[in-house]
Each structure stands twice: as structure tokens, then as C-alpha cells.
Short mmCIF file of C-alpha atoms and ligand atoms in Angstrom, two decimals:
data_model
loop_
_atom_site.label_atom_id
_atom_site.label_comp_id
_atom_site.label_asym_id
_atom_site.label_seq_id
_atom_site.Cartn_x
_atom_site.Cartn_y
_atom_site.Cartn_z
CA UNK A 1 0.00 0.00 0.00
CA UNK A 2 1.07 3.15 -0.97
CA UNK A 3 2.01 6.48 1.80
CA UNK A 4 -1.51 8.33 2.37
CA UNK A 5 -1.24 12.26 0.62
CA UNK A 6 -1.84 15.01 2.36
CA UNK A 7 -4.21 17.20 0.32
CA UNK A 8 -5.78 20.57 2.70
CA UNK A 9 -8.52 22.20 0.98
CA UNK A 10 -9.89 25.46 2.26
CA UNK A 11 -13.66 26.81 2.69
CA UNK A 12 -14.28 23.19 3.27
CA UNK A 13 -17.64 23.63 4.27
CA UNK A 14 -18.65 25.46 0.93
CA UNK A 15 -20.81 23.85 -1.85
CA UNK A 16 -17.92 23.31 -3.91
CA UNK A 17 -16.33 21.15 -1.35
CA UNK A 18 -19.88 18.91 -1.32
CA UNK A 19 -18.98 18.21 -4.39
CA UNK A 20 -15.57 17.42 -4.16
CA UNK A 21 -14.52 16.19 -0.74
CA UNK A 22 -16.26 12.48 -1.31
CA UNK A 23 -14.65 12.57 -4.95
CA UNK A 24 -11.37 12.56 -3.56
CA UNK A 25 -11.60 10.42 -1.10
CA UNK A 26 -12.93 7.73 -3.23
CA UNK A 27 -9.82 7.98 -5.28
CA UNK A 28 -11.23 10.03 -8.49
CA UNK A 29 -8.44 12.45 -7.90
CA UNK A 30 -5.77 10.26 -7.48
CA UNK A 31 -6.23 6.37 -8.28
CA UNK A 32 -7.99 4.01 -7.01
CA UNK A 33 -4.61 3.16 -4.91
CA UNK A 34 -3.73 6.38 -3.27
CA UNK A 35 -5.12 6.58 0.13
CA UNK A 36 -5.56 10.06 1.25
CA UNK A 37 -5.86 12.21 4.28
CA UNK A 38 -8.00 15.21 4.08
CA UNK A 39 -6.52 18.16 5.90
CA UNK A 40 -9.38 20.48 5.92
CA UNK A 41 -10.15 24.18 6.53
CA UNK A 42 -12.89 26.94 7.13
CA UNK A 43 -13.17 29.72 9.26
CA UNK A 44 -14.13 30.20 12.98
CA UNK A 45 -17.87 30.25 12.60
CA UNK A 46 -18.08 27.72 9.94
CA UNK A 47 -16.58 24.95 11.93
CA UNK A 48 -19.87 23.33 13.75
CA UNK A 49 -20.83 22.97 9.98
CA UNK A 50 -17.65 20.63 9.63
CA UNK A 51 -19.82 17.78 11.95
CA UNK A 52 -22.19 16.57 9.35
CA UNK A 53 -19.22 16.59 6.82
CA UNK A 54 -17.27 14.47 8.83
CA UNK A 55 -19.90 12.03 9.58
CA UNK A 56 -20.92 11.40 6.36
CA UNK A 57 -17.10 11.15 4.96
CA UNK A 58 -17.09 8.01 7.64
CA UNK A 59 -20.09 7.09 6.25
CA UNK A 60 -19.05 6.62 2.88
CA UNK A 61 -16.57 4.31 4.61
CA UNK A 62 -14.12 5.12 1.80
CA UNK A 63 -11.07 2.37 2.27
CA UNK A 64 -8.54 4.91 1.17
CA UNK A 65 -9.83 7.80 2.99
CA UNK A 66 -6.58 7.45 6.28
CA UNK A 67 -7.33 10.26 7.74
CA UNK A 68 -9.15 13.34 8.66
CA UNK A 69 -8.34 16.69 10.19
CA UNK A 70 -10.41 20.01 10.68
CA UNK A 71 -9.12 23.45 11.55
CA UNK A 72 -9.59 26.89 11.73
CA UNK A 73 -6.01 27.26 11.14
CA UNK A 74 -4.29 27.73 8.02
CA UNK A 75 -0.97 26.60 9.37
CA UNK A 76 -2.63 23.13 11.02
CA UNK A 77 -4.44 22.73 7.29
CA UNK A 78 -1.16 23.06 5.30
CA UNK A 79 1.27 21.20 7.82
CA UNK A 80 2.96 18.58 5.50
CA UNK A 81 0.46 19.12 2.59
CA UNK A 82 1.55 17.77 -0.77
CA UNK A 83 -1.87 19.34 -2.15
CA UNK A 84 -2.97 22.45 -1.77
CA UNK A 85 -6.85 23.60 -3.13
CA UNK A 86 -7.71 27.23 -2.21
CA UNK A 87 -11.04 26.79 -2.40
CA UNK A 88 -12.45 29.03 0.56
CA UNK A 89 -12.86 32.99 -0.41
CA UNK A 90 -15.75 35.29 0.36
CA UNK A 91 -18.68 35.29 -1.79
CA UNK A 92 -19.52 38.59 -4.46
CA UNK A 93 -22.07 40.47 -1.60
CA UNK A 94 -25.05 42.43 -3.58
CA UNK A 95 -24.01 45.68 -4.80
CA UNK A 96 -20.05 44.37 -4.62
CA UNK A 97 -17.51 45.52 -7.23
CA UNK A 98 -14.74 43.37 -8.46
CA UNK A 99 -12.82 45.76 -6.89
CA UNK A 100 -14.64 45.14 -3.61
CA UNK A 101 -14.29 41.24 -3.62
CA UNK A 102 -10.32 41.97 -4.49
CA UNK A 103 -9.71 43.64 -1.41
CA UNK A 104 -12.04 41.49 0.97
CA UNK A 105 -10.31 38.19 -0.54
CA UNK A 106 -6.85 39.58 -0.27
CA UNK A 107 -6.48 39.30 3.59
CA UNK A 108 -7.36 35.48 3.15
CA UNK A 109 -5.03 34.92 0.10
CA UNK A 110 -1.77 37.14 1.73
CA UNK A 111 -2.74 34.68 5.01
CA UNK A 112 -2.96 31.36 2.39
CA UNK A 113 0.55 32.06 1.75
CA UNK A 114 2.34 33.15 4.63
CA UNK A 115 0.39 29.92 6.17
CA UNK A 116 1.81 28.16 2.81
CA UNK A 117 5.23 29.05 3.17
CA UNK A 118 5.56 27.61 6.70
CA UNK A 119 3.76 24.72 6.72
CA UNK A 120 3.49 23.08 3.32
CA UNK A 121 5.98 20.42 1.74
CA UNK A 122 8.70 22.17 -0.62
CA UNK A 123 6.90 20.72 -3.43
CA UNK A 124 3.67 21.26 -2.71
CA UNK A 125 1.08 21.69 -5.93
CA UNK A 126 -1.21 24.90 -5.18
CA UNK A 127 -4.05 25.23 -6.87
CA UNK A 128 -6.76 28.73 -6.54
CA UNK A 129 -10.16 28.18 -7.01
CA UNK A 130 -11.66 31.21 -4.89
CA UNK A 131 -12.58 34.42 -7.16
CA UNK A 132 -10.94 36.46 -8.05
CA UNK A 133 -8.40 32.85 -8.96
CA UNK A 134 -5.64 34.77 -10.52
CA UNK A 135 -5.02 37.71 -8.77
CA UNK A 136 -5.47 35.71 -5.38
CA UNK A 137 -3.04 33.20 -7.01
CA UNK A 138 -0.80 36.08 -7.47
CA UNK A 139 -1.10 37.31 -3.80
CA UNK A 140 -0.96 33.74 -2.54
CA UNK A 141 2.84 33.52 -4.39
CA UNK A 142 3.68 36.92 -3.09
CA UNK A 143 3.40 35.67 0.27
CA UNK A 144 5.02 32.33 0.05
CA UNK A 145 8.61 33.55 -0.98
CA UNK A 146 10.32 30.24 -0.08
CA UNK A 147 8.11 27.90 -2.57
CA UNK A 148 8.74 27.65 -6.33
CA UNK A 149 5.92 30.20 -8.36
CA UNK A 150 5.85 26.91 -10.46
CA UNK A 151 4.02 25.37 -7.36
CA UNK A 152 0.91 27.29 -7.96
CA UNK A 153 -1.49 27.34 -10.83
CA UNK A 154 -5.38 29.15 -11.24
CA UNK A 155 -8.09 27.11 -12.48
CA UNK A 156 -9.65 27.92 -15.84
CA UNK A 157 -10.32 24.74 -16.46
CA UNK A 158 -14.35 24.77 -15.75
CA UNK A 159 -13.90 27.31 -18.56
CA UNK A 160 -11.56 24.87 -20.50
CA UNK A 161 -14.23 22.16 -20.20
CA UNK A 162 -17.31 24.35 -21.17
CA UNK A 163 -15.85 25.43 -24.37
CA UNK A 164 -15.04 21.63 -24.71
CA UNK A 165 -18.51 20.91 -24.29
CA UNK A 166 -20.06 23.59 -26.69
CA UNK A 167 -18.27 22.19 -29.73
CA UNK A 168 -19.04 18.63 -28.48
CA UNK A 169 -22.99 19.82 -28.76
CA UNK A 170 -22.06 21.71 -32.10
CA UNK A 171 -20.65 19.29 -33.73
CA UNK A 172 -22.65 15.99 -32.39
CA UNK A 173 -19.06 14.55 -31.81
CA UNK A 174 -17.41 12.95 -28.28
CA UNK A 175 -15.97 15.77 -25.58
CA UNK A 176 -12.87 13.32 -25.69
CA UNK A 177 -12.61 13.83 -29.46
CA UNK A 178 -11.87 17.53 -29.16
CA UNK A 179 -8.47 18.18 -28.20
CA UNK A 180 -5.92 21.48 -28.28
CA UNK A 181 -8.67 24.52 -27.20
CA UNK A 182 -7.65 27.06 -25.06
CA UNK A 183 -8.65 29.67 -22.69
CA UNK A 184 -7.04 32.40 -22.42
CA UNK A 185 -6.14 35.66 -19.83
CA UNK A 186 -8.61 35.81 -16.23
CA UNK A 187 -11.25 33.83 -15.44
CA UNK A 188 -13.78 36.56 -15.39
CA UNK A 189 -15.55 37.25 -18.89
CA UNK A 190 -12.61 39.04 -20.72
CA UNK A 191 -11.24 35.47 -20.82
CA UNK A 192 -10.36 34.49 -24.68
CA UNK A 193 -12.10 31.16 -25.38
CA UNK A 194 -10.10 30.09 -28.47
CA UNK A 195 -10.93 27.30 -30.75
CA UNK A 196 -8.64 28.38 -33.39
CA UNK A 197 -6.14 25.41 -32.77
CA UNK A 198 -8.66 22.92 -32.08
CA UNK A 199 -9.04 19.72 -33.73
CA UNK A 200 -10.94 16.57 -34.40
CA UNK A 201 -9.48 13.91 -35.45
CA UNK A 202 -7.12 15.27 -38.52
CA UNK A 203 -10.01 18.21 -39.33
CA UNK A 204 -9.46 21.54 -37.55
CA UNK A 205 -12.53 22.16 -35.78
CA UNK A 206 -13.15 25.82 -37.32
CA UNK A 207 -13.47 23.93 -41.03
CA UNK A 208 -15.91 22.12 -39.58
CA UNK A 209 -18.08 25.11 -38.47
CA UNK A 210 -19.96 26.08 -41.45
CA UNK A 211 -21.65 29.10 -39.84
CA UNK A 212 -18.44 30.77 -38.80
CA UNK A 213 -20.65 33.65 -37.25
CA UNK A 214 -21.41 30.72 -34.65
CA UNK A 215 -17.75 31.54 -32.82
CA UNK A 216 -17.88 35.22 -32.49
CA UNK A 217 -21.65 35.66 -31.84
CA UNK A 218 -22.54 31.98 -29.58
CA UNK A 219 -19.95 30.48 -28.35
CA UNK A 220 -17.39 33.68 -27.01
CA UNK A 221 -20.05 34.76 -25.23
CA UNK A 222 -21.82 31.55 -23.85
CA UNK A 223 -18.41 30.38 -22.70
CA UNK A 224 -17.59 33.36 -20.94
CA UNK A 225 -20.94 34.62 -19.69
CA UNK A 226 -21.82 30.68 -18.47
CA UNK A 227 -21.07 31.82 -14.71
CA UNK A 228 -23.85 34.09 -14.25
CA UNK A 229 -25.88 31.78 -16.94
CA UNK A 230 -25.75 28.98 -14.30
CA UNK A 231 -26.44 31.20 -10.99
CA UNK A 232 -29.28 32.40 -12.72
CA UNK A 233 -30.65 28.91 -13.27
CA UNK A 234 -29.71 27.52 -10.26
CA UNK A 235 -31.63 30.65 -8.45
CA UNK A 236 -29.05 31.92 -7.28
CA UNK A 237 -26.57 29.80 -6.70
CA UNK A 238 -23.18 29.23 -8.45
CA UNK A 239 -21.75 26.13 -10.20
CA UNK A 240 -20.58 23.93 -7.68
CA UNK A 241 -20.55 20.04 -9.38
CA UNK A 242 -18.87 20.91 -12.49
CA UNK A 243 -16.30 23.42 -10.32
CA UNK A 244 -15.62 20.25 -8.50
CA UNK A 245 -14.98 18.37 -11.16
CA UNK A 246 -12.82 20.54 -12.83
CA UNK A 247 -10.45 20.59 -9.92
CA UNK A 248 -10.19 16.92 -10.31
CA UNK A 249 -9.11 17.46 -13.86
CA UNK A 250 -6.91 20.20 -13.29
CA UNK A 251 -5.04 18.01 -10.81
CA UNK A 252 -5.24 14.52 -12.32
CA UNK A 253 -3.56 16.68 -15.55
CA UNK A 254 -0.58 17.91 -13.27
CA UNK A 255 0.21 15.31 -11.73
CA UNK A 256 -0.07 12.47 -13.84
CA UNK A 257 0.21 14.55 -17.57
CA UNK A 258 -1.76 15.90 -20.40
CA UNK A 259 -2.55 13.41 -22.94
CA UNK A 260 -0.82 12.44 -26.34
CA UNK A 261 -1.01 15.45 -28.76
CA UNK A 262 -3.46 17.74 -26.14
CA UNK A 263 -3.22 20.33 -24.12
CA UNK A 264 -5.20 22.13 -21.30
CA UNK A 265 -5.29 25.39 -19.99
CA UNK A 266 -4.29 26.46 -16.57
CA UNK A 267 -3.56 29.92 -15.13
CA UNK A 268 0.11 30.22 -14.62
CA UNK A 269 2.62 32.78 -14.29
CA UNK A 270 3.28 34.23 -17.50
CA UNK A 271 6.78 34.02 -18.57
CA UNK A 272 6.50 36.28 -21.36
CA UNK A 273 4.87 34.43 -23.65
CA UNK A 274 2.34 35.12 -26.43
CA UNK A 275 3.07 39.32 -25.76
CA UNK A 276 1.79 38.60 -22.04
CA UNK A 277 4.48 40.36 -19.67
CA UNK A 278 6.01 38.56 -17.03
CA UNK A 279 4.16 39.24 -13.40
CA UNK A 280 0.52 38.24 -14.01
CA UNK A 281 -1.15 34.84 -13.52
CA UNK A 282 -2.53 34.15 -16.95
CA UNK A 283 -4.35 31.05 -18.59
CA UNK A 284 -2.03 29.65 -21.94
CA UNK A 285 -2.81 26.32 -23.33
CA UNK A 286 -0.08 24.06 -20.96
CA UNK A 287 1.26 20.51 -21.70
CA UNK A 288 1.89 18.27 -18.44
CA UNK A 289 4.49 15.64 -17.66
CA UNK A 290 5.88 14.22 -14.60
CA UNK A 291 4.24 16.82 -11.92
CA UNK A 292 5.32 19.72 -14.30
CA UNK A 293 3.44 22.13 -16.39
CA UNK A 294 5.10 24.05 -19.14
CA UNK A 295 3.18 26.74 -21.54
CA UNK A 296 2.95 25.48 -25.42
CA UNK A 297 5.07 27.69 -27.37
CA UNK A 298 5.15 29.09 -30.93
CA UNK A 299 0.90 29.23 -31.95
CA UNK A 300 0.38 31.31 -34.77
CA UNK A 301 -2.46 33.98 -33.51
CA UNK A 302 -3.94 36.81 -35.56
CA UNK A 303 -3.79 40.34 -34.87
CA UNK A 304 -7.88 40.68 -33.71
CA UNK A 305 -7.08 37.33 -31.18
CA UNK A 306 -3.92 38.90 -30.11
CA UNK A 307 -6.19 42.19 -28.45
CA UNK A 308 -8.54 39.92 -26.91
CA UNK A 309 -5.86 38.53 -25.29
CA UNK A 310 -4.82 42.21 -24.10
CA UNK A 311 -7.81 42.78 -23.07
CA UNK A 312 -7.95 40.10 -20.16
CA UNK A 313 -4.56 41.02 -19.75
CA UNK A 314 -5.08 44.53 -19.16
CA UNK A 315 -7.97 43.40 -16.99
CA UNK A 316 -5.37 41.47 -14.32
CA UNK A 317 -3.02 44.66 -14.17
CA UNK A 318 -5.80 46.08 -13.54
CA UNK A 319 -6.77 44.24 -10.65
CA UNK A 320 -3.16 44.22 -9.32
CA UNK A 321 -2.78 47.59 -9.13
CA UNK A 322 -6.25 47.56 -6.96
CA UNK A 323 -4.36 45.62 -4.42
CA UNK A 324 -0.79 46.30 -4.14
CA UNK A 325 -0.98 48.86 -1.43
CA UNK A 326 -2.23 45.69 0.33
CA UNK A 327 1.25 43.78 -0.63
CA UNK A 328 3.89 46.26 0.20
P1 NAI B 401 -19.38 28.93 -0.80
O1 NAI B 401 -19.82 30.31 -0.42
O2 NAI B 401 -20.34 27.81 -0.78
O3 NAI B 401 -18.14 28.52 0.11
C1 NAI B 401 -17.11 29.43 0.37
C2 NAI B 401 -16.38 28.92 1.57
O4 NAI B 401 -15.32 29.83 1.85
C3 NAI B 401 -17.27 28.83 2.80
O5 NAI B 401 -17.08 27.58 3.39
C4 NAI B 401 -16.76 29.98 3.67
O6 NAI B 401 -16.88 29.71 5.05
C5 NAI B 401 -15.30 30.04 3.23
N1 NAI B 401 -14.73 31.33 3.59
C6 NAI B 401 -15.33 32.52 3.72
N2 NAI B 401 -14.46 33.44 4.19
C7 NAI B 401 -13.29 32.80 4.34
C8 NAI B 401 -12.03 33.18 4.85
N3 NAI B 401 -11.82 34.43 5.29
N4 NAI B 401 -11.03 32.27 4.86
C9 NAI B 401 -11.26 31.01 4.44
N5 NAI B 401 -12.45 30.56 4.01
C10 NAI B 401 -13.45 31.46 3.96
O7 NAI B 401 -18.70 29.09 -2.23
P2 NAI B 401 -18.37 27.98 -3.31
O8 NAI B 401 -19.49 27.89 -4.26
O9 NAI B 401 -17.87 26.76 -2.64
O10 NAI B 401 -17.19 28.73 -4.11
C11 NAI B 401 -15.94 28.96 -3.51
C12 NAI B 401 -15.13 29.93 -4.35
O11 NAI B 401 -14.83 29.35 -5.62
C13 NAI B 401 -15.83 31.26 -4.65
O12 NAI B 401 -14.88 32.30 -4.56
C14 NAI B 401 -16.27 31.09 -6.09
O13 NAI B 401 -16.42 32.34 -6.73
C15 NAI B 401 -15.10 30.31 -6.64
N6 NAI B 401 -15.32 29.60 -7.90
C16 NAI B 401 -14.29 29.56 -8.77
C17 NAI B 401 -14.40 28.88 -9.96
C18 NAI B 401 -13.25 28.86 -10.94
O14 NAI B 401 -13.47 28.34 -12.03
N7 NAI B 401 -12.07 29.35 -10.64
C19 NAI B 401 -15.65 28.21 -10.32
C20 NAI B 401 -16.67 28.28 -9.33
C21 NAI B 401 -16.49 28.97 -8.16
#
């Protein structure tokens, strides 16, 4: 039998973590082989909600589920963790700006990473799920000087894997026959939903679009607008099963690498890449092998893509400069 991983997850208690918590325990993250201990986290007041959680993890009687810890402290959470999901932020409040939720979430994020830089393993994989994901990404690696930026990634992939899906329904073929899209920039809706590169089988999948007006006018705008679509049809609340199981992927793609010939996408620091200056935590189309994840180089992109990828840029020095007074 394998060691057990230590994987903390914060705002445990959250909807997401409904979703995901009983995933990873019964080995969907990780193999059917991997036990597990959960190492998890939520603030003061949340913690009698942590009982019914607990119960029903022993419940589930999972056999590789080893172990379980709760905390309202990030440093007991992240003690030893190999696996790190930042899940926990404060909600968007009625009447909030992004520039509001920026500086209520940056307190938590400067505290992930001080917390981070003490406690976890060396080579401990981060991964930010709490909005906004890549500028708290960016404040979480600000504050953990001692670990590798390379540790810590943003997920875009919910947005990865709806912009999988609307070809899928477009073109009446298989999700797993699409590979090589890409998001691009923030996961807010400048992101750049790009299915330029795509392919199925040996066809790109634009030559198989016969109503080119489909890209710009449906599926842009679905993909990036499919957020608020869902918390409107869920009355209210956001998308919590499909957030879940994007985590999974985003980690399952990390760790054990991309597949033959794909790519995903995966907010990252940029290292210059595509026009997209160093310093900001931007989704590029990544390949994956052996725990590593390195941006694809070299895609040809036209002069009206290239601005929507300023545009998100421009969006995440935007939100940077809302916070740094709260870095120096
Ligand atoms: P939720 O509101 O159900 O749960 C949030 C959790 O965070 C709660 O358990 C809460 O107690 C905890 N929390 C609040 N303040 C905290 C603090 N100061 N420190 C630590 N934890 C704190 O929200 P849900 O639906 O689980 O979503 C969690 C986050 O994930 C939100 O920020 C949401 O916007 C984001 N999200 C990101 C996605 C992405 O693709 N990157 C997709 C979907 C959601």
C-alpha cells in the first residue's frame, strides 16, 4: 500500500467542497490506490458545519480515505500538505464591485501564503479556485517567498471544459474527441475562449463550423458569460458540481500529464509568452508531464485574437494595481 497524501482544501464547508470532498476520497483524484488524508479548513464560525461533513465522509466508509483533520487554522491545514486547493474565499455580496471582492479576498489569500510558506511540503502543488483565482493566485505567491511560483497554478479549467462541451454539442461529436482549445487571460468574462487550434481527429474544428458567425456571436459569449448563466438557473446559486470536477481534472492533468497530442489550460505565471508580460497569472494552453506544467510555445495567432488577449490582460493589471498597497 502506498504512503496516504496530504491534500488541505480550504472553505471546506462550501458547496464546492460537497462536491468534491467524497470525490477525492474515493480515489477520483488520485487512483484508485492512493489513500488520502484530508486536511481540511474553514473559518471560525463555519466549523460546527464541519460535523455533518465528517460524519458522512465516515459514512461513505471510503477504504482509502486514512485520515481526517479540521481546523480553523491555516498553518494546522497546510502542515505537511503535498496538495494544496484554495477553495475558501468570500462570496460577491449584492451591490459588490470586483474591486470590492479583491480587497475582501486579499487578507485570506496574503494569510494562504504566509500559512503556505511555513507549513506546506517544498513541493507542494497549489491550486486557486476562490474568485478572483488569478489575482489571489498572485497574492498567494507573493506571500510564500520560499516555494517555487511553479508550485501554484489558477483554475480555468471549468472554462476549459465548457468550451469543450459547446463544440461537443455543435458538432454531435465525443468531448474526448476535441483536443488542443484554449482559454485564455482571467477567469472573469474578458477570458479568450479560443478554438482556433482545435481539432478533431485530422479536421481543424473551425473547417468544420460552417456558420463561422457561430464563434464570435454563440460560443465567445456563452463560454464566458456561463457563470452568471448557471447562478441564474440555479436561483441563485453558483456552479458547484462541475467546479468540482474541474479541480479533479486540473489536478489529475498535473500530476499524472496531459494526454498524447493535447493540451489544457491552466492559469500560470506568465513568462512572457504570447506578448503577455512577465508578473501576471494568466491562462495559456499548458502541456503536463511528470508533476510539471510548461506553456505550449510558438501558436500562430492573428492580430484581432492577439487584443482579446490584451484585453484580459489589461484586466489582471488592472486588478493588481487595486491591491498592491495591500502587498507592500
Ligand atoms: P461557498 O460560499 O459555498 O463557500 C465558500 C467557503 O469559503 C465557505 O465555506 C466559507 O466559510 C469560506 N470562507 C469565507 N471566508 C473565508 C475566509 N476568510 N477564509 C477562508 N475561508 C473562507 O462558495 P463555493 O461555491 O464553494 O465557491 C468557492 C469559491 O470558488 C468562490 O470564490 C467562487 O467564486 C469560486 N469559484 C471559482 C471557480 C473557478 O473556475 N475558478 C468556479 C466556481 C467557483
Amino acid at each position: 500500500m502506498k504512503s496516504p497524501i496530504r491534500i488541505a482544501v480550504t472553505g471546506a464547508t462550501g458547496q464546492i467542497c460537497y462536491n468534491l470532498l467524497y470525490r477525492i476520497a474515493a480515489g477520483e483524484m488520485l487512483g484508485k490506490d492512493q489513500p488520502v488524508i484530508l486536511q481540511l479548513h474553514d473559518i471560525t464560525e463555519a466549523q460546527p458545519l464541519f460535523d455533518g461533513i465528517v460524519m458522512e465522509l465516515y459514512d461513505c466508509a471510503f477504504p482509502l480515505l486514512s485520515g481526517i483533520i479540521t481546523t480553523d487554522n491555516p498553518e494546522v491545514a497546510f502542515n505537511n500538505a503535498d496538495i494544496v486547493l484554495l477553495v475558501g474565499a468570500r462570496p460577491r455580496g449584492e451591490n459588490m464591485e470586483r474591486k470590492d471582492l479583491l480587497a475582501a479576498n486579499s487578507p485570506i489569500f496574503i494569510q494562504n501564503g504566509r500559512a503556505l510558506n511555513t507549513a506546506a511540503k517544498r513541493n507542494v502543488k497549489v491550486l486557486v479556485v476562490g474568485n478572483p483565482a488569478n489575482t489571489n493566485a498572485y497574492i498567494t505567491i507573493k506571500n510564500a517567498p520560499d516555494l517555487d511560483p511553479s508550485n501554484f497554478s489558477a483554475m480555468l479549467r471549468l472554462d476549459h471544459n465548457r468550451a469543450l462541451s459547446q463544440v461537443a454539442l455543435k458538432l454531435h461529436v465525443p468531448v474526448s474527441d476535441i483536443k488542443r482549445m484554449i482559454v485564455w487571460g482571467n477567469h472573469s468574462n474578458t477570458q479568450f475562449p479560443d478554438l482556433s487550434h482545435a481539432t478533431v481527429g485530422n479536421n481543424s474544428v473551425s473547417s468544420l463550423i460552417t456558420d463561422p458567425a457561430w464563434i464570435e456571436n454563440y460560443f465567445i459569449p456563452v463560454v464566458q458569460k456561463r457563470g452568471t448563466a448557471i447562478i441564474e438557473a440555479r436561483r441563485g446559486k453558483s456552479s458547484a458540481a462541475s467546479a468540482a470536477n474541474a479541480i479533479i481534472n486540473h489536478m489529475q492533468d498535473w500530476i499524472f500529464g496531459t494526454r498524447e497530442g493535447d493540451w489544457v489550460s491552466m492559469g500560470v505565471p506568465s513568462n512572457g509568452s504570447y506578448d503577455i508580460p512577465r508578473g501576471v497569472i494568466y491562462s495559456f494552453p499548458v502541456t503536463c508531464q511528470n508533476g510539471q506544467y510548461k506553456i505550449v510555445e510558438g501558436l500562430e495567432i492573428s492580430p484581432s485574437d492577439r487584443e482579446k488577449m490584451q484585453k484580459s490582460y489589461q484586466e489582471l493589471v488592472t486588478e493588481q494595481e487595486a491591491i498592491k498597497h495591500l502587498l507592500a
